[in-house]
Amino acid sequence: MAGDDSGVTRRQAAESNGARIVALAIAGAFLLLILAFVAMAFIDHDEARLNPVGPVARGAGTERGGVVFSGAAGTWEVRGQVAIDAQRRAHVAFDLVSPTGQPAPASLVPTVAFDRPGRETTPLTATVSREAPGSYAAASPLPAEGQWRLRIGLPEIAAVLLFDATE
């Protein structure tokens, strides 16, 4: 009978060790997840990607179409569109909305530039005009077809959108 008791004790010990290993694995995964979230606060975010939402219909002034975009850049919600005319001039219109739903103040002056991803060229800067509280517009010729990057510069971050300017 003593042999039977030791078999039961070994089996209980093995089951107990298995449960400990599973508990440690879950605790370790949870700890790694928490550390990843904490590390995100220390990563330098100087760009925020804008998401294409849909196309801009072709028509008068938008002969080459374009793209509607939306996204968050720092504390600002950015919504707008890039439309390209027959002469390959990109027209950008966008709104900046704060987390409280208020438009950007007049003191906020964003910048707009276009460049070609993967190419060492000087970005094309566009003059930005304030159309209404929190609403801005800019335009710039795009000298070539292909992939372009729109960069809306805000204090401490840039909102970035990749788009295609082919016919």
XYZ file of N, CA and C in Angstrom:
501
model
N 0.792 -1.185 0.000
C 0.000 0.000 0.000
C 0.842 1.260 0.000
N 2.013 1.183 0.576
C 2.879 2.359 0.593
C 3.225 2.775 -0.827
N 3.378 1.780 -1.737
C 3.670 2.094 -3.132
C 2.529 2.827 -3.794
N 1.298 2.466 -3.409
C 0.148 3.151 -3.991
C 0.096 4.612 -3.573
N 0.414 4.885 -2.305
C 0.387 6.263 -1.818
C 1.435 7.124 -2.526
N 2.621 6.543 -2.762
C 3.663 7.337 -3.407
C 3.311 7.630 -4.865
N 2.598 6.741 -5.565
C 2.161 6.982 -6.942
C 1.152 8.111 -7.014
N 0.246 8.125 -6.035
C -0.749 9.185 -5.983
C -0.064 10.524 -5.695
N 0.911 10.494 -4.780
C 1.619 11.716 -4.412
C 2.417 12.249 -5.600
N 3.064 11.364 -6.351
C 3.822 11.802 -7.526
C 2.894 12.386 -8.590
N 1.753 11.762 -8.804
C 0.804 12.249 -9.785
C 0.265 13.619 -9.364
N -0.041 13.787 -8.097
C -0.510 15.074 -7.609
C 0.571 16.147 -7.751
N 1.809 15.765 -7.479
C 2.916 16.707 -7.615
C 3.097 17.115 -9.087
N 2.975 16.144 -10.011
C 3.116 16.433 -11.434
C 1.993 17.358 -11.902
N 0.771 17.099 -11.473
C -0.356 17.950 -11.838
C -0.180 19.351 -11.264
N 0.318 19.427 -10.045
C 0.549 20.713 -9.400
C 1.626 21.499 -10.147
N 2.692 20.828 -10.572
C 3.751 21.484 -11.340
C 3.240 21.959 -12.691
N 2.408 21.176 -13.335
C 1.828 21.571 -14.626
C 0.969 22.813 -14.478
N 0.179 22.870 -13.420
C -0.663 24.040 -13.181
C 0.195 25.274 -12.908
N 1.287 25.095 -12.186
C 2.191 26.218 -11.908
C 2.832 26.739 -13.193
N 3.220 25.825 -14.061
C 3.853 26.219 -15.324
C 2.866 27.003 -16.185
N 1.618 26.543 -16.266
C 0.602 27.252 -17.038
C 0.350 28.635 -16.435
N 0.243 28.713 -15.117
C 0.009 29.995 -14.440
C 1.180 30.956 -14.676
N 2.411 30.448 -14.619
C 3.582 31.286 -14.873
C 3.623 31.770 -16.320
N 3.239 30.911 -17.268
C 3.223 31.308 -18.677
C 2.201 32.416 -18.903
N 1.024 32.281 -18.319
C -0.008 33.315 -18.469
C 0.444 34.609 -17.814
N 1.019 34.522 -16.623
C 1.505 35.720 -15.930
C 2.622 36.389 -16.723
N 3.520 35.595 -17.315
C 4.604 36.151 -18.127
C 4.083 36.859 -19.357
N 3.100 36.269 -20.039
C 2.515 36.909 -21.221
C 1.825 38.217 -20.832
N 1.112 38.217 -19.716
C 0.439 39.427 -19.235
C 1.459 40.515 -18.908
N 2.568 40.138 -18.262
C 3.618 41.100 -17.921
C 4.243 41.689 -19.180
N 4.487 40.865 -20.202
C 5.036 41.368 -21.466
C 4.076 42.348 -22.141
N 2.790 42.068 -22.080
C 1.798 42.967 -22.654
C 1.818 44.316 -21.942
N 1.886 44.305 -20.635
C 1.941 45.550 -19.866
C 3.215 46.317 -20.191
N 4.338 45.639 -20.278
C 5.599 46.301 -20.617
C 5.552 46.912 -22.021
N 4.891 46.251 -22.958
C 4.771 46.791 -24.310
C 3.962 48.088 -24.311
N 2.875 48.113 -23.548
C 2.074 49.337 -23.469
C 2.854 50.474 -22.816
N 3.617 50.176 -21.796
C 4.419 51.202 -21.127
C 5.499 51.717 -22.077
N 6.119 50.826 -22.838
C 7.178 51.222 -23.769
C 6.647 52.128 -24.875
N 5.385 51.948 -25.259
C 4.806 52.776 -26.319
C 4.815 54.259 -25.943
N 4.712 54.552 -24.677
C 4.719 55.953 -24.241
C 6.073 56.610 -24.455
N 7.132 55.812 -24.522
C 8.476 56.362 -24.658
C 8.986 56.344 -26.092
N 8.217 55.780 -27.012
C 8.612 55.747 -28.416
C 8.279 57.097 -29.031
N 9.209 57.641 -29.792
C 9.025 58.953 -30.422
C 8.124 58.797 -31.641
N 6.934 59.373 -31.573
C 5.993 59.342 -32.687
C 6.008 60.706 -33.360
N 6.683 60.812 -34.489
C 6.718 62.090 -35.169
C 5.872 62.090 -36.429
N 5.265 60.949 -36.766
C 4.386 60.844 -37.923
C 3.163 60.019 -37.556
N 2.047 60.402 -38.102
C 0.814 59.636 -37.951
C 0.265 59.384 -39.349
N -0.116 58.172 -39.607
C -0.614 57.815 -40.934
C -2.091 58.165 -41.058
N -2.430 58.828 -42.149
C -3.825 59.090 -42.478
C -4.339 57.936 -43.322
N -5.575 57.576 -43.130
C -6.156 56.436 -43.839
C -7.016 56.895 -45.005
N -6.818 56.294 -46.182
C -7.717 56.605 -47.296
C -9.100 56.033 -46.977
N -10.138 56.841 -47.162
C -11.493 56.408 -46.853
C -12.234 56.020 -48.121
N -11.966 56.726 -49.202
C -12.627 56.422 -50.460
C -12.120 57.340 -51.547
N -12.575 57.114 -52.769
C -12.109 57.942 -53.892
C -12.876 59.247 -53.990
N -12.253 60.213 -54.655
C -12.915 61.451 -55.047
C -13.369 61.225 -56.490
N -14.617 61.493 -56.760
C -15.162 61.275 -58.101
C -14.498 62.203 -59.111
N -14.290 61.688 -60.293
C -13.738 62.511 -61.369
C -14.806 63.470 -61.874
N -14.388 64.683 -62.172
C -15.320 65.700 -62.659
C -14.550 66.964 -62.970
N -15.251 68.049 -63.108
C -14.610 69.330 -63.382
C -13.757 69.730 -62.182
N -12.469 69.928 -62.414
C -11.533 70.275 -61.337
C -10.932 69.072 -60.640
N -11.491 67.902 -60.889
C -10.950 66.652 -60.315
C -10.852 65.597 -61.422
N -10.327 66.025 -62.574
C -10.274 65.146 -63.741
C -9.478 63.867 -63.502
N -8.515 63.913 -62.616
C -7.706 62.726 -62.318
C -8.130 62.055 -61.019
N -9.245 62.478 -60.460
C -9.753 61.857 -59.241
C -9.001 62.311 -58.011
N -8.947 61.451 -57.034
C -8.274 61.766 -55.791
C -8.700 60.803 -54.702
N -8.461 61.206 -53.455
C -8.767 60.326 -52.330
C -9.274 61.152 -51.140
N -10.277 60.606 -50.464
C -10.769 61.167 -49.213
C -9.994 60.478 -48.104
N -9.583 61.224 -47.067
C -8.788 60.631 -45.992
C -9.293 61.044 -44.623
N -8.869 60.288 -43.628
C -9.239 60.552 -42.242
C -8.203 59.902 -41.343
N -8.023 60.468 -40.162
C -7.098 59.869 -39.205
C -6.844 60.796 -38.033
N -6.059 60.310 -37.101
C -5.694 61.091 -35.921
C -4.206 61.408 -35.992
N -3.877 62.649 -35.662
C -2.480 63.086 -35.611
C -2.297 63.798 -34.279
N -1.669 63.128 -33.351
C -1.550 63.680 -32.009
C -2.935 63.777 -31.408
N -3.313 64.948 -30.965
C -4.643 65.135 -30.384
C -5.675 65.564 -31.408
N -5.273 65.772 -32.662
C -6.172 66.281 -33.691
C -6.757 65.173 -34.541
N -8.036 65.293 -34.839
C -8.685 64.453 -35.840
C -8.548 65.197 -37.157
N -8.028 64.518 -38.179
C -7.783 65.133 -39.484
C -8.703 64.454 -40.496
N -9.505 65.244 -41.192
C -10.402 64.731 -42.228
C -10.302 65.631 -43.441
N -10.213 65.030 -44.619
C -10.114 65.863 -45.810
C -10.049 65.066 -47.084
N -9.539 65.732 -48.129
C -9.397 65.080 -49.423
C -8.263 65.703 -50.215
N -7.711 64.902 -51.109
C -6.751 65.362 -52.110
C -7.411 65.095 -53.456
N -7.576 66.122 -54.257
C -8.159 65.977 -55.588
C -7.150 66.498 -56.607
N -7.057 65.805 -57.748
C -6.051 66.157 -58.747
C -6.756 66.567 -60.039
N -6.395 67.754 -60.546
C -7.044 68.272 -61.754
C -6.328 67.779 -63.015
N -6.787 68.255 -64.167
C -6.250 67.811 -65.459
C -4.778 68.164 -65.634
N -4.317 69.271 -65.030
C -2.918 69.682 -65.147
C -2.034 69.034 -64.073
N -2.535 68.042 -63.409
C -1.845 67.314 -62.339
C -1.496 68.246 -61.171
N -2.425 69.113 -60.830
C -2.281 69.984 -59.664
C -3.111 69.369 -58.542
N -2.468 69.129 -57.415
C -3.141 68.521 -56.258
C -3.764 69.608 -55.402
N -5.054 69.476 -55.139
C -5.798 70.398 -54.283
C -6.147 69.660 -52.999
N -5.686 70.186 -51.876
C -5.918 69.551 -50.575
C -6.863 70.430 -49.773
N -7.863 69.822 -49.190
C -8.764 70.511 -48.263
C -8.901 69.597 -47.048
N -8.719 70.152 -45.848
C -8.817 69.314 -44.648
C -9.309 70.113 -43.459
N -9.872 69.386 -42.517
C -10.358 69.957 -41.261
C -9.560 69.373 -40.111
N -9.306 70.193 -39.103
C -8.658 69.762 -37.870
C -9.659 69.963 -36.728
N -9.953 68.869 -36.024
C -10.921 68.907 -34.938
C -10.252 68.406 -33.663
N -10.459 69.138 -32.559
C -9.853 68.757 -31.271
C -10.622 67.600 -30.643
N -10.083 66.993 -29.587
C -10.785 65.899 -28.907
C -12.137 66.325 -28.329
N -12.317 67.602 -28.089
C -13.596 68.092 -27.558
C -14.577 68.447 -28.667
N -14.185 68.246 -29.922
C -15.056 68.542 -31.053
C -14.953 69.967 -31.558
N -14.043 70.742 -31.004
C -13.864 72.132 -31.403
C -12.892 72.212 -32.589
N -13.097 73.175 -33.495
C -12.142 73.349 -34.596
C -10.821 73.897 -34.081
N -9.785 73.701 -34.860
C -8.457 74.211 -34.508
C -8.499 75.732 -34.372
N -7.759 76.274 -33.417
C -7.748 77.726 -33.240
C -6.983 78.420 -34.375
N -7.230 79.699 -34.536
C -6.567 80.478 -35.583
C -5.053 80.509 -35.396
N -4.584 80.308 -34.170
C -3.140 80.324 -33.909
C -2.428 79.090 -34.460
N -3.172 78.033 -34.768
C -2.572 76.822 -35.334
C -2.442 76.994 -36.840
N -1.211 76.982 -37.314
C -0.944 77.149 -38.745
C -0.231 75.892 -39.247
N -0.971 74.969 -39.860
C -0.332 73.751 -40.369
C 0.462 74.034 -41.642
N 1.362 73.136 -41.973
C 2.104 73.211 -43.234
C 1.654 72.042 -44.112
N 1.810 72.188 -45.405
C 1.480 71.127 -46.355
C 2.649 70.980 -47.315
N 3.067 69.732 -47.519
C 4.147 69.449 -48.466
C 3.860 68.120 -49.170
N 4.393 67.989 -50.365
C 4.273 66.765 -51.149
C 5.680 66.273 -51.463
N 5.876 64.969 -51.369
C 7.145 64.387 -51.799
C 6.888 63.009 -52.383
N 7.935 62.439 -52.953
C 7.845 61.111 -53.562
C 8.494 60.115 -52.614
N 7.761 59.129 -52.151
C 8.357 58.146 -51.241
C 9.527 57.417 -51.892
N 10.597 57.272 -51.133
C 11.767 56.550 -51.611
C 12.662 57.334 -52.559
N 12.390 58.594 -52.760
C 13.215 59.414 -53.648
C 13.816 60.557 -52.860
N 15.029 60.866 -53.151
C 15.752 61.949 -52.473
C 15.526 63.254 -53.224
N 14.341 63.801 -53.097
C 14.035 65.074 -53.745
C 13.538 66.051 -52.681
N 13.628 67.313 -52.996
C 13.136 68.347 -52.092
C 11.609 68.321 -52.105
N 10.987 68.291 -50.937
C 9.516 68.307 -50.906
C 8.962 69.589 -51.527
N 7.811 69.466 -52.158
C 7.119 70.609 -52.730
C 6.206 71.177 -51.649
N 6.475 72.394 -51.225
C 5.649 72.998 -50.183
C 4.514 73.785 -50.835
N 3.395 73.789 -50.150
C 2.225 74.512 -50.647
C 1.810 75.548 -49.612
N 1.317 76.674 -50.082
C 0.819 77.713 -49.189
C -0.549 77.287 -48.665
N -0.696 77.315 -47.352
C -1.940 76.885 -46.712
C -2.783 78.112 -46.399
N -4.038 78.042 -46.761
C -4.965 79.125 -46.415
C -6.024 78.582 -45.457
N -6.413 79.427 -44.522
C -7.448 79.058 -43.556
C -8.781 79.480 -44.159
N -9.622 78.501 -44.491
C -10.892 78.759 -45.163
C -12.005 79.096 -44.176
N -11.961 78.495 -42.993
C -12.951 78.688 -41.927
C -12.292 78.177 -40.652
N -12.901 78.381 -39.495
C -12.294 77.843 -38.264
C -12.059 76.334 -38.378
N -10.799 75.947 -38.312
C -10.415 74.538 -38.383
C -10.368 73.945 -39.769
N -10.673 74.713 -40.804
C -10.672 74.224 -42.190
C -9.565 74.904 -42.984
N -8.807 74.110 -43.720
C -7.636 74.608 -44.435
C -7.636 74.086 -45.872
N -6.937 74.780 -46.754
C -6.801 74.370 -48.147
C -5.410 74.732 -48.636
N -4.933 73.948 -49.591
C -3.628 74.198 -50.217
C -3.638 73.521 -51.587
N -2.736 73.950 -52.457
C -2.613 73.343 -53.778
C -1.157 73.380 -54.210
N -0.784 72.376 -55.003
C 0.588 72.298 -55.502
C 0.611 71.465 -56.778
N 1.424 71.878 -57.763
C 1.576 71.025 -58.941
C 2.390 69.784 -58.581
N 2.022 68.666 -59.185
C 2.789 67.426 -59.031
C 3.486 67.181 -60.365
N 4.794 67.345 -60.431
C 5.490 67.302 -61.719
C 5.554 65.925 -62.382
N 5.149 64.873 -61.703
C 5.224 63.538 -62.299
C 4.061 62.684 -61.811
N 3.742 61.682 -62.596
C 2.731 60.714 -62.184
C 3.361 59.726 -61.211
N 2.546 58.968 -60.547
C 3.032 57.927 -59.650
C 2.646 58.172 -58.205
N 3.363 57.500 -57.303
C 3.103 57.590 -55.875
C 3.600 58.920 -55.311
N 2.758 59.542 -54.497
C 3.097 60.773 -53.799
C 2.733 60.640 -52.337
N 3.366 61.473 -51.542
C 3.068 61.498 -50.109
C 2.681 62.922 -49.733
N 1.504 63.049 -49.121
C 1.049 64.315 -48.563
C 1.480 64.338 -47.110
N 2.079 65.453 -46.702
C 2.525 65.605 -45.314
C 1.932 66.906 -44.766
N 1.018 66.737 -43.789
C 0.419 67.894 -43.121
C 1.164 68.073 -41.807
N 1.915 69.166 -41.712
C 2.740 69.409 -40.534
C 1.954 70.137 -39.448
N 1.936 69.525 -38.272
C 1.292 70.108 -37.092
C 2.343 70.222 -36.003
N 2.100 71.013 -34.968
C 3.090 71.065 -33.881
C 3.332 69.658 -33.325
N 4.567 69.240 -33.310
C 5.026 67.987 -32.715
C 4.721 66.729 -33.518
N 3.963 66.814 -34.625
C 3.659 65.605 -35.396
C 3.298 65.987 -36.827
N 3.466 65.041 -37.731
C 3.055 65.237 -39.122
C 2.053 64.147 -39.478
N 0.975 64.526 -40.142
C -0.009 63.575 -40.642
C 0.388 63.240 -42.078
N 0.474 61.945 -42.402
C 1.026 61.514 -43.676
C 0.020 60.641 -44.430
N -0.132 60.898 -45.729
C -1.019 60.105 -46.581
C -0.278 59.752 -47.858
N -0.279 58.502 -48.240
C 0.254 58.070 -49.529
C -0.891 58.010 -50.511
N -0.679 58.540 -51.712
C -1.727 58.490 -52.739
C -1.081 58.365 -54.107
N -1.896 57.979 -55.072
C -1.415 57.744 -56.436
C -1.909 58.861 -57.339
N -1.009 59.427 -58.128
C -1.350 60.501 -59.053
C -1.126 60.063 -60.485
N -1.676 58.903 -60.827
C -1.581 58.439 -62.205
C -2.918 58.685 -62.903
N -2.870 58.740 -64.230
C -4.083 59.046 -64.976
C -4.945 57.839 -65.109
